[in-house]
Short mmCIF file of C-alpha atoms and ligand atoms in Angstrom, two decimals:
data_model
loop_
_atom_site.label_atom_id
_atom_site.label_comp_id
_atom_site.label_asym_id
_atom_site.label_seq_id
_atom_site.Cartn_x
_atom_site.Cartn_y
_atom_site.Cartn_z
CA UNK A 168 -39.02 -1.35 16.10
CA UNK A 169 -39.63 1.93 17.98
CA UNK A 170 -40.28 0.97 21.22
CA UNK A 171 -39.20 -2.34 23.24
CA UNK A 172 -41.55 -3.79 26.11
CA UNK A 173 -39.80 -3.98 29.63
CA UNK A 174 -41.33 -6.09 32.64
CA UNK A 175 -40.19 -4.42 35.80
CA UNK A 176 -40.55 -7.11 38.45
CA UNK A 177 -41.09 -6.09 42.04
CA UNK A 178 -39.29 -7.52 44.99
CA UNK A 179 -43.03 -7.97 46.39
CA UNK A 180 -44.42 -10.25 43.40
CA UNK A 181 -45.84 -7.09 40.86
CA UNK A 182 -44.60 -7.36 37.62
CA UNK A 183 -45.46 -3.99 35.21
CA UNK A 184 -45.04 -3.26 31.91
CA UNK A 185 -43.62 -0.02 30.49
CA UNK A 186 -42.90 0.93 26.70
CA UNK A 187 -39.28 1.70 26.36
CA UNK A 188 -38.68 3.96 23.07
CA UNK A 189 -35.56 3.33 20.84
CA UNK A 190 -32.23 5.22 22.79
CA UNK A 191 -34.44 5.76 26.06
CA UNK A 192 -33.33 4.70 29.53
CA UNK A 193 -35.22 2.49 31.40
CA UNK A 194 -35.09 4.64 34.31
CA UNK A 195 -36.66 7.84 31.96
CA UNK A 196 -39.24 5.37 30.44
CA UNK A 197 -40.37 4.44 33.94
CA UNK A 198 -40.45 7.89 35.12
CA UNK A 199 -42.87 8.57 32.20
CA UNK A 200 -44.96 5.57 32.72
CA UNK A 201 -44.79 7.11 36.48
CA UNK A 202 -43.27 4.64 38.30
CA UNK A 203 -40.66 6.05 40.66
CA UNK A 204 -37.45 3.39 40.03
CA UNK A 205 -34.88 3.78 43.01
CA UNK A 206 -32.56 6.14 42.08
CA UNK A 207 -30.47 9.24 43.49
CA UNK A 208 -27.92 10.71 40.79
CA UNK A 209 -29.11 9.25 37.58
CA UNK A 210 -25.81 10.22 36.18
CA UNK A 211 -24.02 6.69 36.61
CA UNK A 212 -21.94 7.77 40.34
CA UNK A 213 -24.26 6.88 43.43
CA UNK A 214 -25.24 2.95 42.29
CA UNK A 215 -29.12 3.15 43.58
CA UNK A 216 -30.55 2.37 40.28
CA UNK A 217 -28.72 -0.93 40.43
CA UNK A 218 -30.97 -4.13 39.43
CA UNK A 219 -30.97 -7.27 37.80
CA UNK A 220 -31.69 -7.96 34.17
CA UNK A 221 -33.08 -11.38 33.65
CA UNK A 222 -33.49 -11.57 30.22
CA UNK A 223 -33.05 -8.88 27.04
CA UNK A 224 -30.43 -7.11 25.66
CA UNK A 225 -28.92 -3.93 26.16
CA UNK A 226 -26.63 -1.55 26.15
CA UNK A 227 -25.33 0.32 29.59
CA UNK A 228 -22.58 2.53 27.84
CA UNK A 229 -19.34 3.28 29.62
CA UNK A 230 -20.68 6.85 31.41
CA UNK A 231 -20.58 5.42 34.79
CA UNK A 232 -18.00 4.98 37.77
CA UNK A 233 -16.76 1.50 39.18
CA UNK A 234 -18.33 2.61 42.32
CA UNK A 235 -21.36 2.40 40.94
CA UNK A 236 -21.35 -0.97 38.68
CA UNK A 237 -18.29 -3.03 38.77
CA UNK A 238 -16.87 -4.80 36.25
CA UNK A 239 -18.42 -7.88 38.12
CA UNK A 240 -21.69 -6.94 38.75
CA UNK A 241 -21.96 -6.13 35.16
CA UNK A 242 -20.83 -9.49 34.30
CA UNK A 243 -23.19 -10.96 36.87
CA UNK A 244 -25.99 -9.65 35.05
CA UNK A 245 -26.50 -6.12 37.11
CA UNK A 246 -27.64 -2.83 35.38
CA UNK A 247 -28.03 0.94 36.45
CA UNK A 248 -31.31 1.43 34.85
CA UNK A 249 -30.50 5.43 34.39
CA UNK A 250 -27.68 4.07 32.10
CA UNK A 251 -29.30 1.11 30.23
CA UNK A 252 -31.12 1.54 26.91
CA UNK A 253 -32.76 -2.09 25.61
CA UNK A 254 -32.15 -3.29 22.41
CA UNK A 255 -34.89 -5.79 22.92
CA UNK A 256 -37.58 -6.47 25.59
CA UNK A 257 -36.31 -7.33 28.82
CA UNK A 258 -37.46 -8.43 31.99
CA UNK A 259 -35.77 -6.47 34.87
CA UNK A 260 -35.91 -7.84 38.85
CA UNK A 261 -36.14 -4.21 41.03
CA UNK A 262 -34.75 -5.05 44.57
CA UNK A 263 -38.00 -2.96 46.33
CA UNK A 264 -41.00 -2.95 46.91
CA UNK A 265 -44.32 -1.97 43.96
CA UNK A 266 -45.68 0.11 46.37
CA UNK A 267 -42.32 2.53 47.44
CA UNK A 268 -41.81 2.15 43.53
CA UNK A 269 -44.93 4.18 42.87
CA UNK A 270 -44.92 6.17 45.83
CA UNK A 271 -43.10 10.11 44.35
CA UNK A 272 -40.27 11.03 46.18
CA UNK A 273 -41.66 13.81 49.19
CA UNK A 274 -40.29 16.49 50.30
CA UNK A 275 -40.35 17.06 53.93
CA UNK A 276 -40.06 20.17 56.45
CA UNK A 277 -38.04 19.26 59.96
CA UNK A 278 -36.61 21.18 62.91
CA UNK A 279 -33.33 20.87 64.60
CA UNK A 280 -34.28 19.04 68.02
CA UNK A 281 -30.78 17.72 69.20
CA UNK A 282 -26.80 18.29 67.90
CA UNK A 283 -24.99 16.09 69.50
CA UNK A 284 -21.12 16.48 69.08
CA UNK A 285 -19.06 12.97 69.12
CA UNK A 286 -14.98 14.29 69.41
CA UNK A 287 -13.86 15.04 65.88
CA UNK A 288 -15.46 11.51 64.68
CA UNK A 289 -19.25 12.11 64.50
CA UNK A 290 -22.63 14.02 64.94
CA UNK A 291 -25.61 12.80 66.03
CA UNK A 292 -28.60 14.84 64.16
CA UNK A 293 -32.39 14.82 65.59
CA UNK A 294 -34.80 16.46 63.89
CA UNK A 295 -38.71 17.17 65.00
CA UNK A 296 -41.01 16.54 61.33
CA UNK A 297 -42.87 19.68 61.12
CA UNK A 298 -45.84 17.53 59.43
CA UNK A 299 -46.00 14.22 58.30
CA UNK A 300 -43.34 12.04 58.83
CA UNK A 301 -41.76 10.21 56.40
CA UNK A 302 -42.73 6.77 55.56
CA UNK A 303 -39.31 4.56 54.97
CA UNK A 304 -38.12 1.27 55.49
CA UNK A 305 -35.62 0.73 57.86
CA UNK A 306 -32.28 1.23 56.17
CA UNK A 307 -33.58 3.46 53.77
CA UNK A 308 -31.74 7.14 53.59
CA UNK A 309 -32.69 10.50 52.81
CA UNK A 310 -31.24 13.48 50.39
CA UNK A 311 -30.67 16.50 53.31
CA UNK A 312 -30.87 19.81 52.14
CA UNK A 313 -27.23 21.76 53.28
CA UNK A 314 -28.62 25.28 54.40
CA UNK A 315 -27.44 28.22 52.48
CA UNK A 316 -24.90 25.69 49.98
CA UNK A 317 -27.63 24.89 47.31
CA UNK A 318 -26.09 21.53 48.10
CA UNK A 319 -27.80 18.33 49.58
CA UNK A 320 -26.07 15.12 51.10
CA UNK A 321 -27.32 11.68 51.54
CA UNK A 322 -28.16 10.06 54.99
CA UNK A 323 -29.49 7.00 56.59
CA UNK A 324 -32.05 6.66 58.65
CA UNK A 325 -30.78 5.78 62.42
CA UNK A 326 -34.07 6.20 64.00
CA UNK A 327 -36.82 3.58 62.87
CA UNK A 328 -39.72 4.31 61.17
CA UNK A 329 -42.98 5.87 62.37
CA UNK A 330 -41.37 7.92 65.04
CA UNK A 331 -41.95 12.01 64.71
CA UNK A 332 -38.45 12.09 65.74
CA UNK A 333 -35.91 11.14 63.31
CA UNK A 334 -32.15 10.93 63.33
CA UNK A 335 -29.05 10.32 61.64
CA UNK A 336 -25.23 9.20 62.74
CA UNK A 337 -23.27 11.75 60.20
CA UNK A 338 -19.23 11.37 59.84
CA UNK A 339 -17.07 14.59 60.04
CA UNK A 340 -15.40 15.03 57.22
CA UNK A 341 -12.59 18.00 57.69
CA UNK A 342 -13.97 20.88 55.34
CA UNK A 343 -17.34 18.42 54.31
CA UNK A 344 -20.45 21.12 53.23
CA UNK A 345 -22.58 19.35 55.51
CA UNK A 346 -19.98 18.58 58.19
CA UNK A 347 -19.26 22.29 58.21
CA UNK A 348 -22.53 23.23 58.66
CA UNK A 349 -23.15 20.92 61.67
CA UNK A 350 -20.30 23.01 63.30
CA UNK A 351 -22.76 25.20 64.09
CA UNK A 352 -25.86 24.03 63.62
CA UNK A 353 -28.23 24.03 66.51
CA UNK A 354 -31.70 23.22 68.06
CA UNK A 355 -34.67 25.17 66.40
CA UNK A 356 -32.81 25.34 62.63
CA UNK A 357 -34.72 24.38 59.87
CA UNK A 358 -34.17 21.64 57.49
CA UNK A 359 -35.84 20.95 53.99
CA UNK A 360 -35.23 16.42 53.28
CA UNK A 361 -36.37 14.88 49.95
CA UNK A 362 -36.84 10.77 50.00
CA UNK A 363 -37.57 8.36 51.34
CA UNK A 364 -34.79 6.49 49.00
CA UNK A 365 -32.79 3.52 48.19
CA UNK A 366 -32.99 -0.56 48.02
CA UNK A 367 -31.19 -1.10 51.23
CA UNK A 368 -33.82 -2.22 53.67
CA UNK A 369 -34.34 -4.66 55.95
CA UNK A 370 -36.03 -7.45 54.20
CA UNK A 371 -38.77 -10.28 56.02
CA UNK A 372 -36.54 -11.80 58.49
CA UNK A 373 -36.76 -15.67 57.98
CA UNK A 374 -32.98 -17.05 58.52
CA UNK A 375 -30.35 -15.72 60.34
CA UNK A 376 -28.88 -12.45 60.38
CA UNK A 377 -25.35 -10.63 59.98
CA UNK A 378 -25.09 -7.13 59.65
CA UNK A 379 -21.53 -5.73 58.89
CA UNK A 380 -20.85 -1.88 59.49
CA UNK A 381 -18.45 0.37 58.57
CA UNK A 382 -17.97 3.79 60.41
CA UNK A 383 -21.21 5.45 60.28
CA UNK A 384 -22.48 2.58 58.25
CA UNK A 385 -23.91 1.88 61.42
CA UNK A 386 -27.01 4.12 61.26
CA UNK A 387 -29.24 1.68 59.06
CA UNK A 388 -28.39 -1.01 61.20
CA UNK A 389 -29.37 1.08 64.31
CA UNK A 390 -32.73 1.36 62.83
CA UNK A 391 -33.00 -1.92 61.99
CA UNK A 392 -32.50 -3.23 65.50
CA UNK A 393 -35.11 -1.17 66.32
CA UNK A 394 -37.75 -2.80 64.18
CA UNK A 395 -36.17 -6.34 64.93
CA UNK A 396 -36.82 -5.30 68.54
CA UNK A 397 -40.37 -4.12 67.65
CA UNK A 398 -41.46 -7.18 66.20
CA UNK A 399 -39.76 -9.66 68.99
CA UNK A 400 -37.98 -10.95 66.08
CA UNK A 401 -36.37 -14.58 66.59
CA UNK A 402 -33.94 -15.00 64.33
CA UNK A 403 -29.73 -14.68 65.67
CA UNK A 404 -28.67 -11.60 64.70
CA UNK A 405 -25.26 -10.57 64.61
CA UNK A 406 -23.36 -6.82 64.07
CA UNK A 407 -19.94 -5.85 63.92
CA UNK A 408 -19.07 -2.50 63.41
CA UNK A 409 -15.83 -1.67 62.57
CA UNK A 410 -13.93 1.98 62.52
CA UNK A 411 -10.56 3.34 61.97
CA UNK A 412 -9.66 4.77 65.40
CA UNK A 413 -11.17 4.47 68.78
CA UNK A 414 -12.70 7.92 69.02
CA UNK A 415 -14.87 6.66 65.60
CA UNK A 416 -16.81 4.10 67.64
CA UNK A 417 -20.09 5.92 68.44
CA UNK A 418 -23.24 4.55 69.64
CA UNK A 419 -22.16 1.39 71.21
CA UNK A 420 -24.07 2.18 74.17
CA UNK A 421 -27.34 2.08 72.04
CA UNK A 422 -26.20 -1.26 70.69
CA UNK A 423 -25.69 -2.23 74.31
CA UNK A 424 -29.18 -1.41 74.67
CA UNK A 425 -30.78 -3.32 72.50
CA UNK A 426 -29.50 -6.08 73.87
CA UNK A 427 -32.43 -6.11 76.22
CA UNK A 428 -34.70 -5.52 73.64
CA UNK A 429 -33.09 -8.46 71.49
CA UNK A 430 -32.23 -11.68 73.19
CA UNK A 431 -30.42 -12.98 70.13
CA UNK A 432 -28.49 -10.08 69.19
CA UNK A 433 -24.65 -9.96 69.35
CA UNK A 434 -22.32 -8.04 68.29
CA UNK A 435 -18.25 -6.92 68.36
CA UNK A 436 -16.42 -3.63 67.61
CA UNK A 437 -13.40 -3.59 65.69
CA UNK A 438 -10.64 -1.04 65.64
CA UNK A 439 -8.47 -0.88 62.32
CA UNK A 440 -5.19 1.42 63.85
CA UNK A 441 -2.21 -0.15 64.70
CA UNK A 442 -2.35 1.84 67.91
CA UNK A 443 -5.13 1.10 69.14
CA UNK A 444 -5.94 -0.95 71.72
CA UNK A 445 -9.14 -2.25 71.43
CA UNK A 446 -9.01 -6.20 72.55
CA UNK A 447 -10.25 -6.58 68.82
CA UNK A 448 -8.19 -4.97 66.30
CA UNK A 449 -8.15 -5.41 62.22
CA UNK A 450 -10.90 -5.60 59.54
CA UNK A 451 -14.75 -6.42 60.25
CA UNK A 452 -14.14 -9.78 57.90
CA UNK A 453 -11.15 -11.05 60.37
CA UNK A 454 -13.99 -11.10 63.35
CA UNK A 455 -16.51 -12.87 61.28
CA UNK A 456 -17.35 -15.97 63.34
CA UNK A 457 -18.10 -19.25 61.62
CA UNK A 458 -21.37 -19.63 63.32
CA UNK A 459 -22.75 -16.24 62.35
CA UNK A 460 -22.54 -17.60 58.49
CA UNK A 461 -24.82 -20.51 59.66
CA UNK A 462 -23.14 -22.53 56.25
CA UNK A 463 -24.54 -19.96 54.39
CA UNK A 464 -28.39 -19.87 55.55
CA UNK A 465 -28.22 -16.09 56.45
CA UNK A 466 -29.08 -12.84 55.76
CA UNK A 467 -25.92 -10.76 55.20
CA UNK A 468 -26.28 -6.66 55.11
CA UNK A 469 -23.33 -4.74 55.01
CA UNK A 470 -23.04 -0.83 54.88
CA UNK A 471 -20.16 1.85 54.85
CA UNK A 472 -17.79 3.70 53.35
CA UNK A 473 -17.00 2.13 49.27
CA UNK A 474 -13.85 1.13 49.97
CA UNK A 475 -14.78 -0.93 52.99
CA UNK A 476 -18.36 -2.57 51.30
CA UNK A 477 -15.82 -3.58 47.96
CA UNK A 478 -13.46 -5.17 50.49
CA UNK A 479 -15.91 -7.23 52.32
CA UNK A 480 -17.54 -8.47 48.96
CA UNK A 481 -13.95 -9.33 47.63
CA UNK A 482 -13.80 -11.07 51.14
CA UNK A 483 -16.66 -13.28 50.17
CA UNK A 484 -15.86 -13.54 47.08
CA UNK A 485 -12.48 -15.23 47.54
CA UNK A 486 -13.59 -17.01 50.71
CA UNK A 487 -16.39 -18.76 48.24
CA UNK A 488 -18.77 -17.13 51.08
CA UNK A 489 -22.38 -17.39 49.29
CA UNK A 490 -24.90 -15.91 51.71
CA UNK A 491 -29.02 -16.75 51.05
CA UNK A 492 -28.98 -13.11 50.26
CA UNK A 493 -26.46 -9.98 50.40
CA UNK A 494 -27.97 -5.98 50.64
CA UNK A 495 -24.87 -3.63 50.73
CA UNK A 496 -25.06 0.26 50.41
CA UNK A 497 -22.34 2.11 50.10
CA UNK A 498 -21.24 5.89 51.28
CA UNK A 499 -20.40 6.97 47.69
CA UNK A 500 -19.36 10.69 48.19
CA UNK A 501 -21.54 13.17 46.87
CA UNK A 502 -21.93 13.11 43.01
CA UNK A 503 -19.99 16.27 42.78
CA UNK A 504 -17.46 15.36 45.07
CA UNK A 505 -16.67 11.91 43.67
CA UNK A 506 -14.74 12.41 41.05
CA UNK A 507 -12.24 13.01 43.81
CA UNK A 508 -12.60 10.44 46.05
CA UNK A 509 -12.34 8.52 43.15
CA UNK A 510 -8.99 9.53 42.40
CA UNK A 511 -8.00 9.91 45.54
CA UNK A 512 -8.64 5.68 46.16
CA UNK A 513 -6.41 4.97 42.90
CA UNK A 514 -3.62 6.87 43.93
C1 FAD B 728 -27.04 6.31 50.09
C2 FAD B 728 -26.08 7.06 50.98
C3 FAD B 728 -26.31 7.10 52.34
C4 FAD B 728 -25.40 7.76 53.18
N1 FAD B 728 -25.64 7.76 54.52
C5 FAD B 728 -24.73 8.32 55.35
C6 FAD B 728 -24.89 8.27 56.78
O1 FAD B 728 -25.89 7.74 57.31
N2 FAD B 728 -23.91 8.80 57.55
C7 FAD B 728 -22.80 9.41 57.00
O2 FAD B 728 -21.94 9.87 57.77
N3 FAD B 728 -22.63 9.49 55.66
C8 FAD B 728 -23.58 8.98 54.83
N4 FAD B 728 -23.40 9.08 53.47
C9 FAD B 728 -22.30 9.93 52.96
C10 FAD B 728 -22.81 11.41 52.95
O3 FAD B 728 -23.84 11.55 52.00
C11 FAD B 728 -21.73 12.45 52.62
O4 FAD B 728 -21.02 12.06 51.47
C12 FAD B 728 -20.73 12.68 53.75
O5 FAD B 728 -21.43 12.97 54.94
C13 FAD B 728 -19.79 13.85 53.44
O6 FAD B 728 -20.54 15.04 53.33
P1 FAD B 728 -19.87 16.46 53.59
O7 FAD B 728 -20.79 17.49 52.97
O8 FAD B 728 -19.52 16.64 55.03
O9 FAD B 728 -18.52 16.41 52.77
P2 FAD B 728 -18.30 16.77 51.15
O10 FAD B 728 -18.42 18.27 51.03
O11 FAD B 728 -19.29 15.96 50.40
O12 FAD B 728 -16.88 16.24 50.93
C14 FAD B 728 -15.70 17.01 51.21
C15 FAD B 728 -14.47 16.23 50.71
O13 FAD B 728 -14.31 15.03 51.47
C16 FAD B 728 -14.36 13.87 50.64
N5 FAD B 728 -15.11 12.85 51.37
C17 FAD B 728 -16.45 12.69 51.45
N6 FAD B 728 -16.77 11.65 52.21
C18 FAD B 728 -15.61 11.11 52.63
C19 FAD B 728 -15.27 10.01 53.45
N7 FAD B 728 -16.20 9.23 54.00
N8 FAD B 728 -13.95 9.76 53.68
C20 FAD B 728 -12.99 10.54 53.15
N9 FAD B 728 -13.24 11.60 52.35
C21 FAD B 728 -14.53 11.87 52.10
C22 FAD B 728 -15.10 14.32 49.38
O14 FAD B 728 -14.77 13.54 48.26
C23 FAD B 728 -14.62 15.76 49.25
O15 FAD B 728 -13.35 15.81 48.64
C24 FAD B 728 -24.28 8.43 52.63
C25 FAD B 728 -24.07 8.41 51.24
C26 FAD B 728 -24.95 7.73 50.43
C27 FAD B 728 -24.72 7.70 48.95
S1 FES B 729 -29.19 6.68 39.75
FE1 FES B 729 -28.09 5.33 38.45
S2 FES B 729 -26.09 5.34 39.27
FE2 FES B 729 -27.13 6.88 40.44
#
């Protein structure tokens, strides 16, 4: 056979059909067939590809990190569709939308409005779009062009959509390209950002929510408040954000704020150092109160740094925690970069 059919169904009912030829990736044979799969790398680090096979087989290869696909998720059924090349026809589940599926990835032109410096923990970015502003979902993220590096990094969305301002929480990271440039960077400089991208969004709200954040994991979750709190949304919702010292929680006071906005929003910080001395100290899942799982009837979201998102889901795993549903994105490091941080975790 030279080519195998592959039904790509949509998170918002479409099913298509694309030809897959003999040795191609699904995500190439998409491209061709111009639908535009989530995806970042396609090189088997970042994990946005991720989706579900239902039925087929295949063959993903071993040219991918953990990060990306564990062991698990494999096992589970999960694929990177830049890695996976059918052996038969197969029916694939995408976690988004037809419609952002189709849409091409834009390119955008945006000006420096605001730099706002957070100690040695964080920056706040705000950028005027020069045209049109992106259309995203709320927890989407963005690739961010690093001025004068050739380089780009990844970022989430903090702002919600439709607003001509947009911003983003960004971690320092000692020596980081980006964090480097932010060192300097200042109202009025350009910025070039490709996207929107990624499967982490905030899905139709009919069940409880609890949204777990890591560090700057935060930002999605900022602008998802912000759309919960456009659309009066009923539903409990409940955040904790945890960080590693007290100088890394940034942005409560917006939290604070939508507390207005949101009647049935709570939330709790968490501070991880022994030092500290936050009334709440330890790991996001040791401040996870039984009510806020609602015996499982909720919406879980969780977001931050890998080795935080691959602690929570061992969490639930041993805990036999089985949310309705469970959307996690993780910070994977820069594709470059991540061979290190890789390492670096083992060692
Ligand atoms: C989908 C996605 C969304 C993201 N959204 C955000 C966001 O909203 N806010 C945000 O702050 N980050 C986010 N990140 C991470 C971000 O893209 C960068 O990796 C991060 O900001 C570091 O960039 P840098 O150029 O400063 O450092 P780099 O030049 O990329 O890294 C310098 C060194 O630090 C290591 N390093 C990188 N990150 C970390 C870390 N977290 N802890 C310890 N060491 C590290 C690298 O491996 C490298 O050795 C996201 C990543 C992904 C994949
Ligand atoms: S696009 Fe497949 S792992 Fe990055």
């Amino acid at each position: 056979m030279s080519s195998f059919k592959i039904a790509l169904n949509f998170e918002d009912g479409v099913t298509r059909f694309i030809d897959c030829k003999a040795g191609e990736k699904v995500l190439d044979a998409a491209f061709r067939a111009k639908i535009n799969l989530p995806m970042d790398c396609s090189d088997g680090v970042c994990g946005t590809c991720k989706c579900r096979a239902e039925s087929g087989s295949y063959d993903l290869g071993d040219d991918y990190i953990e990060d990306a696909l564990s062991d698990d998720e494999k096992d589970g059924g999960l694929v990177l569709t830049c890695q996976m090349v059918p052996q038969s026809d197969c029916v694939i589940a995408i976690p988004s939308s037809s419609t952002a599926c189709k849409t091409g990835q834009s390119q955008f032109a945006a000006t420096v409005s605001k730099v706002e410096q957070h100690n040695d923990a964080a920056v706040v970015l705000e950028m005027n779009m020069d045209a049109n502003a992106p259309v995203f979902l709320p927890g989407q993220y963005v690739n961010i062009d690093v001025p004068g590096s050739g380089q780009h990094r990844s970022y989430s969305f903090s702002s919600a959509p439709g607003e001509s301002t947009i911003s983003f929480l960004i971690k320092k990271i000692p020596g980081g390209v980006m964090s480097t440039w932010l060192e300097t960077a200042q109202a009025g400089d350009k910025l070039n950002l490709h996207g929107p991208l990624g499967s982490f969004y905030l899905r139709d709200v009919q069940r409880p929510l609890l949204f777990l954040a890591g560090g700057t994991g935060l930002a999605p979750f900022l602008s998802m408040l912000e759309v919960l709190a456009r659309t009066h949304a009923q539903q409990q919702v409940h955040l904790i954000y945890g960080v590693t010292r007290d100088l890394d929680l940034v942005q409560v006071e917006a939290i604070e704020a939508f507390r207005a906005k949101l009647p049935n929003l709570t939330y709790a910080t968490v501070v991880a150092e022994a030092e500290s001395t936050h009334p709440r100290k330890g790991w996001v899942t040791q401040h996870i109160p039984a009510d806020a799982l609602n015996d499982g009837d909720v919406d879980v979201y969780l977001c931050g740094p890998p080795p935080m998102v691959d602690a929570v889901r061992k969490y639930f795993d041993d805990e036999g925690v089985k949310p309705h549903s469970f959307h996690y994105e993780k910070f994977t490091p820069n594709a470059s970069t991540a061979t290190t941080a890789t390492t670096a975790k083992a060692a």
